[in-house]
Amino acid sequence: MEEYVYLGQTVSVNGGIGRELKARRQKAWRKFWSLKGVFKSKMSVKMKIKILESCVIPVLCYGAETWALTLSQVTSLQRTRRAMERSILGVKRRERMSNKE
């Protein structure tokens, strides 16, 4: 057995966390879409971002204290968060809006 789940995290004998990060992203998206009614409502954007940060981002980052991430893995997590923020704002990637906007 090279991998097992312990306290909700996938632990690998070889120390790789690729599968764990993939699972975290999937679980975060499931939580995000379970709150679709909130994120697509007429509530203020500021309140939606607070809900994202308190309900979804902790799912994405659960166990992050134990991760030794590479730059590409950090970028992947940031990309997931930005995609969720774009969805809340109703901005499509094709619109080519910068992250700062």
PDB file of C-alpha atoms in Angstrom:
ATOM      1  CA  MET A   1       0.000   0.000   0.000  1.00  0.00           C
ATOM      2  CA  GLU A   2       1.650   3.205  -1.184  1.00  0.00           C
ATOM      3  CA  GLU A   3      -1.163   5.638  -0.334  1.00  0.00           C
ATOM      4  CA  TYR A   4      -3.847   5.883   2.293  1.00  0.00           C
ATOM      5  CA  VAL A   5      -6.278   8.452   3.633  1.00  0.00           C
ATOM      6  CA  TYR A   6      -5.608   9.715   7.149  1.00  0.00           C
ATOM      7  CA  LEU A   7      -7.796  12.420   8.715  1.00  0.00           C
ATOM      8  CA  GLY A   8      -9.154  13.380   5.303  1.00  0.00           C
ATOM      9  CA  GLN A   9      -5.750  13.726   3.639  1.00  0.00           C
ATOM     10  CA  THR A  10      -4.128  11.377   1.172  1.00  0.00           C
ATOM     11  CA  VAL A  11      -0.757  10.316   2.556  1.00  0.00           C
ATOM     12  CA  SER A  12       1.779   8.914   0.107  1.00  0.00           C
ATOM     13  CA  VAL A  13       4.805   6.816   1.000  1.00  0.00           C
ATOM     14  CA  ASN A  14       6.961   8.614  -1.574  1.00  0.00           C
ATOM     15  CA  GLY A  15       5.931  12.034  -0.254  1.00  0.00           C
ATOM     16  CA  GLY A  16       4.242  13.239  -3.441  1.00  0.00           C
ATOM     17  CA  ILE A  17       1.144  15.358  -2.957  1.00  0.00           C
ATOM     18  CA  GLY A  18      -0.144  15.537  -6.524  1.00  0.00           C
ATOM     19  CA  ARG A  19      -3.159  13.345  -5.799  1.00  0.00           C
ATOM     20  CA  GLU A  20      -3.903  15.214  -2.578  1.00  0.00           C
ATOM     21  CA  LEU A  21      -3.928  18.555  -4.397  1.00  0.00           C
ATOM     22  CA  LYS A  22      -6.207  17.166  -7.093  1.00  0.00           C
ATOM     23  CA  ALA A  23      -8.584  15.837  -4.429  1.00  0.00           C
ATOM     24  CA  ARG A  24      -8.514  19.179  -2.569  1.00  0.00           C
ATOM     25  CA  ARG A  25      -9.395  21.077  -5.760  1.00  0.00           C
ATOM     26  CA  GLN A  26     -12.254  18.663  -6.498  1.00  0.00           C
ATOM     27  CA  LYS A  27     -13.647  18.955  -2.972  1.00  0.00           C
ATOM     28  CA  ALA A  28     -13.379  22.754  -3.065  1.00  0.00           C
ATOM     29  CA  TRP A  29     -15.271  22.899  -6.372  1.00  0.00           C
ATOM     30  CA  ARG A  30     -17.965  20.589  -4.951  1.00  0.00           C
ATOM     31  CA  LYS A  31     -18.349  22.912  -1.968  1.00  0.00           C
ATOM     32  CA  PHE A  32     -18.368  25.944  -4.274  1.00  0.00           C
ATOM     33  CA  TRP A  33     -21.157  24.533  -6.443  1.00  0.00           C
ATOM     34  CA  SER A  34     -23.131  23.444  -3.388  1.00  0.00           C
ATOM     35  CA  LEU A  35     -23.281  27.173  -2.565  1.00  0.00           C
ATOM     36  CA  LYS A  36     -24.245  28.101  -6.140  1.00  0.00           C
ATOM     37  CA  GLY A  37     -27.505  29.669  -4.978  1.00  0.00           C
ATOM     38  CA  VAL A  38     -25.579  32.060  -2.750  1.00  0.00           C
ATOM     39  CA  PHE A  39     -22.909  32.917  -5.316  1.00  0.00           C
ATOM     40  CA  LYS A  40     -25.407  33.544  -8.115  1.00  0.00           C
ATOM     41  CA  SER A  41     -27.777  35.595  -5.955  1.00  0.00           C
ATOM     42  CA  LYS A  42     -28.093  39.386  -5.833  1.00  0.00           C
ATOM     43  CA  MET A  43     -26.056  39.529  -2.618  1.00  0.00           C
ATOM     44  CA  SER A  44     -23.156  42.001  -2.578  1.00  0.00           C
ATOM     45  CA  VAL A  45     -19.865  40.854  -4.070  1.00  0.00           C
ATOM     46  CA  LYS A  46     -18.099  41.687  -0.813  1.00  0.00           C
ATOM     47  CA  MET A  47     -20.372  39.274   1.086  1.00  0.00           C
ATOM     48  CA  LYS A  48     -19.935  36.558  -1.565  1.00  0.00           C
ATOM     49  CA  ILE A  49     -16.147  36.833  -1.253  1.00  0.00           C
ATOM     50  CA  LYS A  50     -16.433  36.537   2.549  1.00  0.00           C
ATOM     51  CA  ILE A  51     -18.486  33.360   2.089  1.00  0.00           C
ATOM     52  CA  LEU A  52     -15.927  32.028  -0.396  1.00  0.00           C
ATOM     53  CA  GLU A  53     -13.091  32.722   2.046  1.00  0.00           C
ATOM     54  CA  SER A  54     -14.885  31.196   5.021  1.00  0.00           C
ATOM     55  CA  CYS A  55     -16.564  28.156   3.435  1.00  0.00           C
ATOM     56  CA  VAL A  56     -14.681  27.140   0.284  1.00  0.00           C
ATOM     57  CA  ILE A  57     -11.037  28.210   0.637  1.00  0.00           C
ATOM     58  CA  PRO A  58     -10.589  26.228   3.899  1.00  0.00           C
ATOM     59  CA  VAL A  59     -11.678  23.110   1.983  1.00  0.00           C
ATOM     60  CA  LEU A  60      -9.085  23.891  -0.699  1.00  0.00           C
ATOM     61  CA  CYS A  61      -6.293  24.497   1.824  1.00  0.00           C
ATOM     62  CA  TYR A  62      -7.094  21.825   4.420  1.00  0.00           C
ATOM     63  CA  GLY A  63      -3.821  20.307   5.559  1.00  0.00           C
ATOM     64  CA  ALA A  64      -1.684  22.877   3.727  1.00  0.00           C
ATOM     65  CA  GLU A  65       0.575  23.229   6.771  1.00  0.00           C
ATOM     66  CA  THR A  66       2.092  19.854   5.946  1.00  0.00           C
ATOM     67  CA  TRP A  67       2.583  20.420   2.204  1.00  0.00           C
ATOM     68  CA  ALA A  68       5.932  21.145   0.580  1.00  0.00           C
ATOM     69  CA  LEU A  69       4.711  22.758  -2.627  1.00  0.00           C
ATOM     70  CA  THR A  70       6.482  23.446  -5.868  1.00  0.00           C
ATOM     71  CA  LEU A  71       5.871  26.689  -7.734  1.00  0.00           C
ATOM     72  CA  SER A  72       3.607  24.952 -10.255  1.00  0.00           C
ATOM     73  CA  GLN A  73       1.488  23.491  -7.445  1.00  0.00           C
ATOM     74  CA  VAL A  74       1.121  26.910  -5.801  1.00  0.00           C
ATOM     75  CA  THR A  75       0.131  28.359  -9.183  1.00  0.00           C
ATOM     76  CA  SER A  76      -2.448  25.611  -9.587  1.00  0.00           C
ATOM     77  CA  LEU A  77      -4.071  26.454  -6.251  1.00  0.00           C
ATOM     78  CA  GLN A  78      -4.068  30.164  -7.111  1.00  0.00           C
ATOM     79  CA  ARG A  79      -5.622  29.402 -10.490  1.00  0.00           C
ATOM     80  CA  THR A  80      -8.423  27.465  -8.802  1.00  0.00           C
ATOM     81  CA  ARG A  81      -9.182  30.358  -6.460  1.00  0.00           C
ATOM     82  CA  ARG A  82      -9.177  32.898  -9.293  1.00  0.00           C
ATOM     83  CA  ALA A  83     -11.532  30.694 -11.313  1.00  0.00           C
ATOM     84  CA  MET A  84     -13.961  30.670  -8.383  1.00  0.00           C
ATOM     85  CA  GLU A  85     -13.700  34.438  -8.029  1.00  0.00           C
ATOM     86  CA  ARG A  86     -14.338  34.877 -11.766  1.00  0.00           C
ATOM     87  CA  SER A  87     -17.400  32.682 -11.472  1.00  0.00           C
ATOM     88  CA  ILE A  88     -18.751  34.817  -8.623  1.00  0.00           C
ATOM     89  CA  LEU A  89     -18.200  37.983 -10.661  1.00  0.00           C
ATOM     90  CA  GLY A  90     -19.622  36.461 -13.841  1.00  0.00           C
ATOM     91  CA  VAL A  91     -16.424  37.134 -15.792  1.00  0.00           C
ATOM     92  CA  LYS A  92     -15.498  34.673 -18.546  1.00  0.00           C
ATOM     93  CA  ARG A  93     -11.856  33.816 -19.238  1.00  0.00           C
ATOM     94  CA  ARG A  94     -12.403  34.793 -22.863  1.00  0.00           C
ATOM     95  CA  GLU A  95     -12.949  38.384 -21.736  1.00  0.00           C
ATOM     96  CA  ARG A  96      -9.214  38.582 -20.934  1.00  0.00           C
ATOM     97  CA  MET A  97      -9.658  40.725 -17.823  1.00  0.00           C
ATOM     98  CA  SER A  98      -6.530  41.019 -15.689  1.00  0.00           C
ATOM     99  CA  ASN A  99      -6.504  39.638 -12.161  1.00  0.00           C
ATOM    100  CA  LYS A 100      -6.017  43.111 -10.707  1.00  0.00           C
ATOM    101  CA  GLU A 101      -9.229  44.389 -12.285  1.00  0.00           C
TER     102      GLU A 101
END
